[in-house]
PDB file of C-alpha atoms in Angstrom:
ATOM      1  CA  UNK A 209     -59.525  47.591  15.307  1.00  0.00           C
ATOM      2  CA  UNK A 210     -58.831  47.208  11.390  1.00  0.00           C
ATOM      3  CA  UNK A 211     -55.381  45.814  10.672  1.00  0.00           C
ATOM      4  CA  UNK A 212     -53.730  46.487   7.552  1.00  0.00           C
ATOM      5  CA  UNK A 213     -53.143  43.378   4.809  1.00  0.00           C
ATOM      6  CA  UNK A 214     -49.697  43.515   5.343  1.00  0.00           C
ATOM      7  CA  UNK A 215     -50.410  43.157   9.223  1.00  0.00           C
ATOM      8  CA  UNK A 216     -53.324  40.755   9.428  1.00  0.00           C
ATOM      9  CA  UNK A 217     -51.881  37.551  11.720  1.00  0.00           C
ATOM     10  CA  UNK A 218     -52.109  34.066  10.208  1.00  0.00           C
ATOM     11  CA  UNK A 219     -55.656  32.141  10.656  1.00  0.00           C
ATOM     12  CA  UNK A 220     -56.102  29.268  12.733  1.00  0.00           C
ATOM     13  CA  UNK A 221     -56.358  26.898   9.845  1.00  0.00           C
ATOM     14  CA  UNK A 222     -52.773  28.276   8.558  1.00  0.00           C
ATOM     15  CA  UNK A 223     -51.231  27.776  12.446  1.00  0.00           C
ATOM     16  CA  UNK A 224     -52.472  24.159  12.232  1.00  0.00           C
ATOM     17  CA  UNK A 225     -51.280  23.742   8.639  1.00  0.00           C
ATOM     18  CA  UNK A 226     -48.024  25.124   8.591  1.00  0.00           C
ATOM     19  CA  UNK A 227     -46.464  22.959  11.391  1.00  0.00           C
ATOM     20  CA  UNK A 228     -47.851  19.924   9.108  1.00  0.00           C
ATOM     21  CA  UNK A 229     -45.917  21.116   6.352  1.00  0.00           C
ATOM     22  CA  UNK A 230     -42.972  21.420   8.314  1.00  0.00           C
ATOM     23  CA  UNK A 231     -43.215  18.072   9.668  1.00  0.00           C
ATOM     24  CA  UNK A 232     -43.846  16.797   6.304  1.00  0.00           C
ATOM     25  CA  UNK A 233     -40.734  18.443   4.886  1.00  0.00           C
ATOM     26  CA  UNK A 234     -38.658  16.796   7.773  1.00  0.00           C
ATOM     27  CA  UNK A 235     -39.947  13.304   7.203  1.00  0.00           C
ATOM     28  CA  UNK A 236     -39.445  13.657   3.183  1.00  0.00           C
ATOM     29  CA  UNK A 237     -35.705  14.804   3.981  1.00  0.00           C
ATOM     30  CA  UNK A 238     -36.343  18.534   2.320  1.00  0.00           C
ATOM     31  CA  UNK A 239     -35.559  20.510   5.132  1.00  0.00           C
ATOM     32  CA  UNK A 240     -34.607  23.762   3.067  1.00  0.00           C
ATOM     33  CA  UNK A 241     -31.249  25.353   3.331  1.00  0.00           C
ATOM     34  CA  UNK A 242     -32.687  28.658   2.717  1.00  0.00           C
ATOM     35  CA  UNK A 243     -35.983  29.957   3.469  1.00  0.00           C
ATOM     36  CA  UNK A 244     -36.810  33.347   1.775  1.00  0.00           C
ATOM     37  CA  UNK A 245     -40.257  35.098   3.162  1.00  0.00           C
ATOM     38  CA  UNK A 246     -42.621  37.527   2.625  1.00  0.00           C
ATOM     39  CA  UNK A 247     -42.614  40.200   5.342  1.00  0.00           C
ATOM     40  CA  UNK A 248     -46.269  39.951   5.679  1.00  0.00           C
ATOM     41  CA  UNK A 249     -47.166  38.989   9.045  1.00  0.00           C
ATOM     42  CA  UNK A 250     -49.152  35.817   8.110  1.00  0.00           C
ATOM     43  CA  UNK A 251     -46.404  34.622   5.721  1.00  0.00           C
ATOM     44  CA  UNK A 252     -43.831  35.327   8.039  1.00  0.00           C
ATOM     45  CA  UNK A 253     -45.828  33.145  11.080  1.00  0.00           C
ATOM     46  CA  UNK A 254     -46.103  30.351   8.262  1.00  0.00           C
ATOM     47  CA  UNK A 255     -42.036  30.570   7.494  1.00  0.00           C
ATOM     48  CA  UNK A 256     -41.323  30.185  11.120  1.00  0.00           C
ATOM     49  CA  UNK A 257     -43.817  27.331  12.086  1.00  0.00           C
ATOM     50  CA  UNK A 258     -42.293  25.380   8.908  1.00  0.00           C
ATOM     51  CA  UNK A 259     -38.705  26.346   9.673  1.00  0.00           C
ATOM     52  CA  UNK A 260     -39.147  24.977  13.395  1.00  0.00           C
ATOM     53  CA  UNK A 261     -41.024  21.852  12.281  1.00  0.00           C
ATOM     54  CA  UNK A 262     -38.863  20.979   9.466  1.00  0.00           C
ATOM     55  CA  UNK A 263     -35.245  21.473  11.644  1.00  0.00           C
ATOM     56  CA  UNK A 264     -34.363  24.227   9.062  1.00  0.00           C
ATOM     57  CA  UNK A 265     -31.793  25.982  11.916  1.00  0.00           C
ATOM     58  CA  UNK A 266     -30.681  29.278   9.698  1.00  0.00           C
ATOM     59  CA  UNK A 267     -32.058  32.375  10.244  1.00  0.00           C
ATOM     60  CA  UNK A 268     -35.061  33.408   7.581  1.00  0.00           C
ATOM     61  CA  UNK A 269     -34.604  35.709   4.702  1.00  0.00           C
ATOM     62  CA  UNK A 270     -37.614  38.356   5.155  1.00  0.00           C
ATOM     63  CA  UNK A 271     -38.285  40.732   2.375  1.00  0.00           C
ATOM     64  CA  UNK A 272     -40.979  42.977   1.383  1.00  0.00           C
ATOM     65  CA  UNK A 273     -40.034  42.746  -2.159  1.00  0.00           C
ATOM     66  CA  UNK A 274     -42.108  39.243  -1.819  1.00  0.00           C
ATOM     67  CA  UNK A 275     -45.582  41.224  -0.613  1.00  0.00           C
ATOM     68  CA  UNK A 276     -48.440  41.016  -3.415  1.00  0.00           C
ATOM     69  CA  UNK A 277     -45.690  40.186  -5.904  1.00  0.00           C
ATOM     70  CA  UNK A 278     -45.651  38.717  -9.243  1.00  0.00           C
ATOM     71  CA  UNK A 279     -43.775  35.388 -10.535  1.00  0.00           C
ATOM     72  CA  UNK A 280     -40.742  37.824 -11.587  1.00  0.00           C
ATOM     73  CA  UNK A 281     -40.216  39.231  -8.156  1.00  0.00           C
ATOM     74  CA  UNK A 282     -40.016  35.896  -6.635  1.00  0.00           C
ATOM     75  CA  UNK A 283     -37.592  34.651  -9.048  1.00  0.00           C
ATOM     76  CA  UNK A 284     -35.518  37.896  -8.502  1.00  0.00           C
ATOM     77  CA  UNK A 285     -35.440  37.431  -4.595  1.00  0.00           C
ATOM     78  CA  UNK A 286     -33.989  33.833  -5.007  1.00  0.00           C
ATOM     79  CA  UNK A 287     -31.389  35.283  -7.245  1.00  0.00           C
ATOM     80  CA  UNK A 288     -30.579  37.741  -4.756  1.00  0.00           C
ATOM     81  CA  UNK A 289     -30.896  35.864  -1.719  1.00  0.00           C
ATOM     82  CA  UNK A 290     -29.557  31.819  -2.785  1.00  0.00           C
ATOM     83  CA  UNK A 291     -26.066  31.128  -3.361  1.00  0.00           C
ATOM     84  CA  UNK A 292     -24.906  27.754  -3.106  1.00  0.00           C
ATOM     85  CA  UNK A 293     -27.862  25.703  -1.529  1.00  0.00           C
ATOM     86  CA  UNK A 294     -29.262  22.916  -2.556  1.00  0.00           C
ATOM     87  CA  UNK A 295     -33.016  23.521  -1.656  1.00  0.00           C
ATOM     88  CA  UNK A 296     -34.667  27.048  -1.335  1.00  0.00           C
ATOM     89  CA  UNK A 297     -38.226  27.813  -0.104  1.00  0.00           C
ATOM     90  CA  UNK A 298     -39.997  30.553  -0.835  1.00  0.00           C
ATOM     91  CA  UNK A 299     -43.147  31.700   1.379  1.00  0.00           C
ATOM     92  CA  UNK A 300     -45.605  34.371  -0.149  1.00  0.00           C
ATOM     93  CA  UNK A 301     -49.023  34.997  -1.382  1.00  0.00           C
ATOM     94  CA  UNK A 302     -51.628  34.348  -4.095  1.00  0.00           C
ATOM     95  CA  UNK A 303     -52.101  34.858  -6.637  1.00  0.00           C
ATOM     96  CA  UNK A 304     -48.376  35.252  -7.397  1.00  0.00           C
ATOM     97  CA  UNK A 305     -47.343  32.029  -5.830  1.00  0.00           C
ATOM     98  CA  UNK A 306     -50.033  30.459  -8.056  1.00  0.00           C
ATOM     99  CA  UNK A 307     -48.764  32.141 -10.981  1.00  0.00           C
ATOM    100  CA  UNK A 308     -45.478  31.034 -10.137  1.00  0.00           C
ATOM    101  CA  UNK A 309     -45.971  27.843 -10.070  1.00  0.00           C
ATOM    102  CA  UNK A 310     -48.024  27.813 -13.461  1.00  0.00           C
ATOM    103  CA  UNK A 311     -45.096  29.763 -15.022  1.00  0.00           C
ATOM    104  CA  UNK A 312     -42.349  27.303 -13.869  1.00  0.00           C
ATOM    105  CA  UNK A 313     -44.713  24.022 -14.585  1.00  0.00           C
ATOM    106  CA  UNK A 314     -46.810  25.045 -17.640  1.00  0.00           C
ATOM    107  CA  UNK A 315     -50.106  23.913 -15.893  1.00  0.00           C
ATOM    108  CA  UNK A 316     -52.188  25.504 -13.266  1.00  0.00           C
ATOM    109  CA  UNK A 317     -52.104  24.004  -9.895  1.00  0.00           C
ATOM    110  CA  UNK A 318     -54.481  25.373  -6.978  1.00  0.00           C
ATOM    111  CA  UNK A 319     -52.091  27.070  -4.486  1.00  0.00           C
ATOM    112  CA  UNK A 320     -54.420  27.641  -1.339  1.00  0.00           C
ATOM    113  CA  UNK A 321     -52.747  28.276   2.064  1.00  0.00           C
ATOM    114  CA  UNK A 322     -49.840  26.507   3.170  1.00  0.00           C
ATOM    115  CA  UNK A 323     -49.603  24.448   0.142  1.00  0.00           C
ATOM    116  CA  UNK A 324     -46.104  23.516  -1.103  1.00  0.00           C
ATOM    117  CA  UNK A 325     -45.073  22.873  -4.686  1.00  0.00           C
ATOM    118  CA  UNK A 326     -41.694  20.906  -5.260  1.00  0.00           C
ATOM    119  CA  UNK A 327     -39.508  21.666  -8.457  1.00  0.00           C
ATOM    120  CA  UNK A 328     -36.413  20.263  -9.981  1.00  0.00           C
ATOM    121  CA  UNK A 329     -34.586  23.000 -11.852  1.00  0.00           C
ATOM    122  CA  UNK A 330     -32.078  22.520 -14.566  1.00  0.00           C
ATOM    123  CA  UNK A 331     -29.647  25.636 -14.057  1.00  0.00           C
ATOM    124  CA  UNK A 332     -26.441  26.051 -13.382  1.00  0.00           C
ATOM    125  CA  UNK A 333     -26.925  27.687 -10.347  1.00  0.00           C
ATOM    126  CA  UNK A 334     -29.413  30.209  -8.730  1.00  0.00           C
ATOM    127  CA  UNK A 335     -27.929  33.242 -10.728  1.00  0.00           C
ATOM    128  CA  UNK A 336     -29.688  31.222 -13.785  1.00  0.00           C
ATOM    129  CA  UNK A 337     -33.362  31.356 -12.606  1.00  0.00           C
ATOM    130  CA  UNK A 338     -35.770  32.611 -14.885  1.00  0.00           C
ATOM    131  CA  UNK A 339     -39.438  32.048 -15.662  1.00  0.00           C
ATOM    132  CA  UNK A 340     -38.373  30.189 -18.793  1.00  0.00           C
ATOM    133  CA  UNK A 341     -35.707  27.824 -16.746  1.00  0.00           C
ATOM    134  CA  UNK A 342     -36.071  24.142 -16.992  1.00  0.00           C
ATOM    135  CA  UNK A 343     -37.890  23.022 -14.317  1.00  0.00           C
ATOM    136  CA  UNK A 344     -39.943  20.084 -13.534  1.00  0.00           C
ATOM    137  CA  UNK A 345     -42.895  19.960 -10.816  1.00  0.00           C
ATOM    138  CA  UNK A 346     -41.945  16.829  -8.966  1.00  0.00           C
ATOM    139  CA  UNK A 347     -44.966  17.465  -6.323  1.00  0.00           C
ATOM    140  CA  UNK A 348     -47.458  19.399  -4.615  1.00  0.00           C
ATOM    141  CA  UNK A 349     -49.080  19.015  -1.283  1.00  0.00           C
ATOM    142  CA  UNK A 350     -51.905  20.734   0.382  1.00  0.00           C
ATOM    143  CA  UNK A 351     -52.827  20.810   4.209  1.00  0.00           C
ATOM    144  CA  UNK A 352     -56.252  19.401   3.453  1.00  0.00           C
ATOM    145  CA  UNK A 353     -54.898  16.041   1.328  1.00  0.00           C
ATOM    146  CA  UNK A 354     -52.108  15.207   3.775  1.00  0.00           C
ATOM    147  CA  UNK A 355     -54.361  13.383   6.621  1.00  0.00           C
ATOM    148  CA  UNK A 356     -53.098  13.313   9.876  1.00  0.00           C
ATOM    149  CA  UNK A 357     -49.214  14.287   9.933  1.00  0.00           C
TER     150      UNK A 357
END
């Protein structure tokens, strides 16, 4: 049976890596206040697993807007859904996620499945988030580089 790309499930590597990223977030006290995810099955499964293992207790914000999205769509989704949350996580797809990280940081970072980039943004509120917003890339975590967690 051929599934549409949007309906493809998370693969075995993703099923193993997403909980590791969630546990990392919990350990670093970086549990997201808001998680915005693509509606694609594999992104949604990733977001659900990260939420469970990070201690995130709110409902996920699910939007088709992030499926095959380019950086402006990711930023628009954050502006649309984030209010007073301090820590917002966006779960999406490549190449858009890698392009977003590059756009905000000014340099390319490989973003394999379940990778996580952390930014500090010098903005007055989420409404001011643009590709030109002052952003500092604080860290990038890739599951293969984490070791056991």
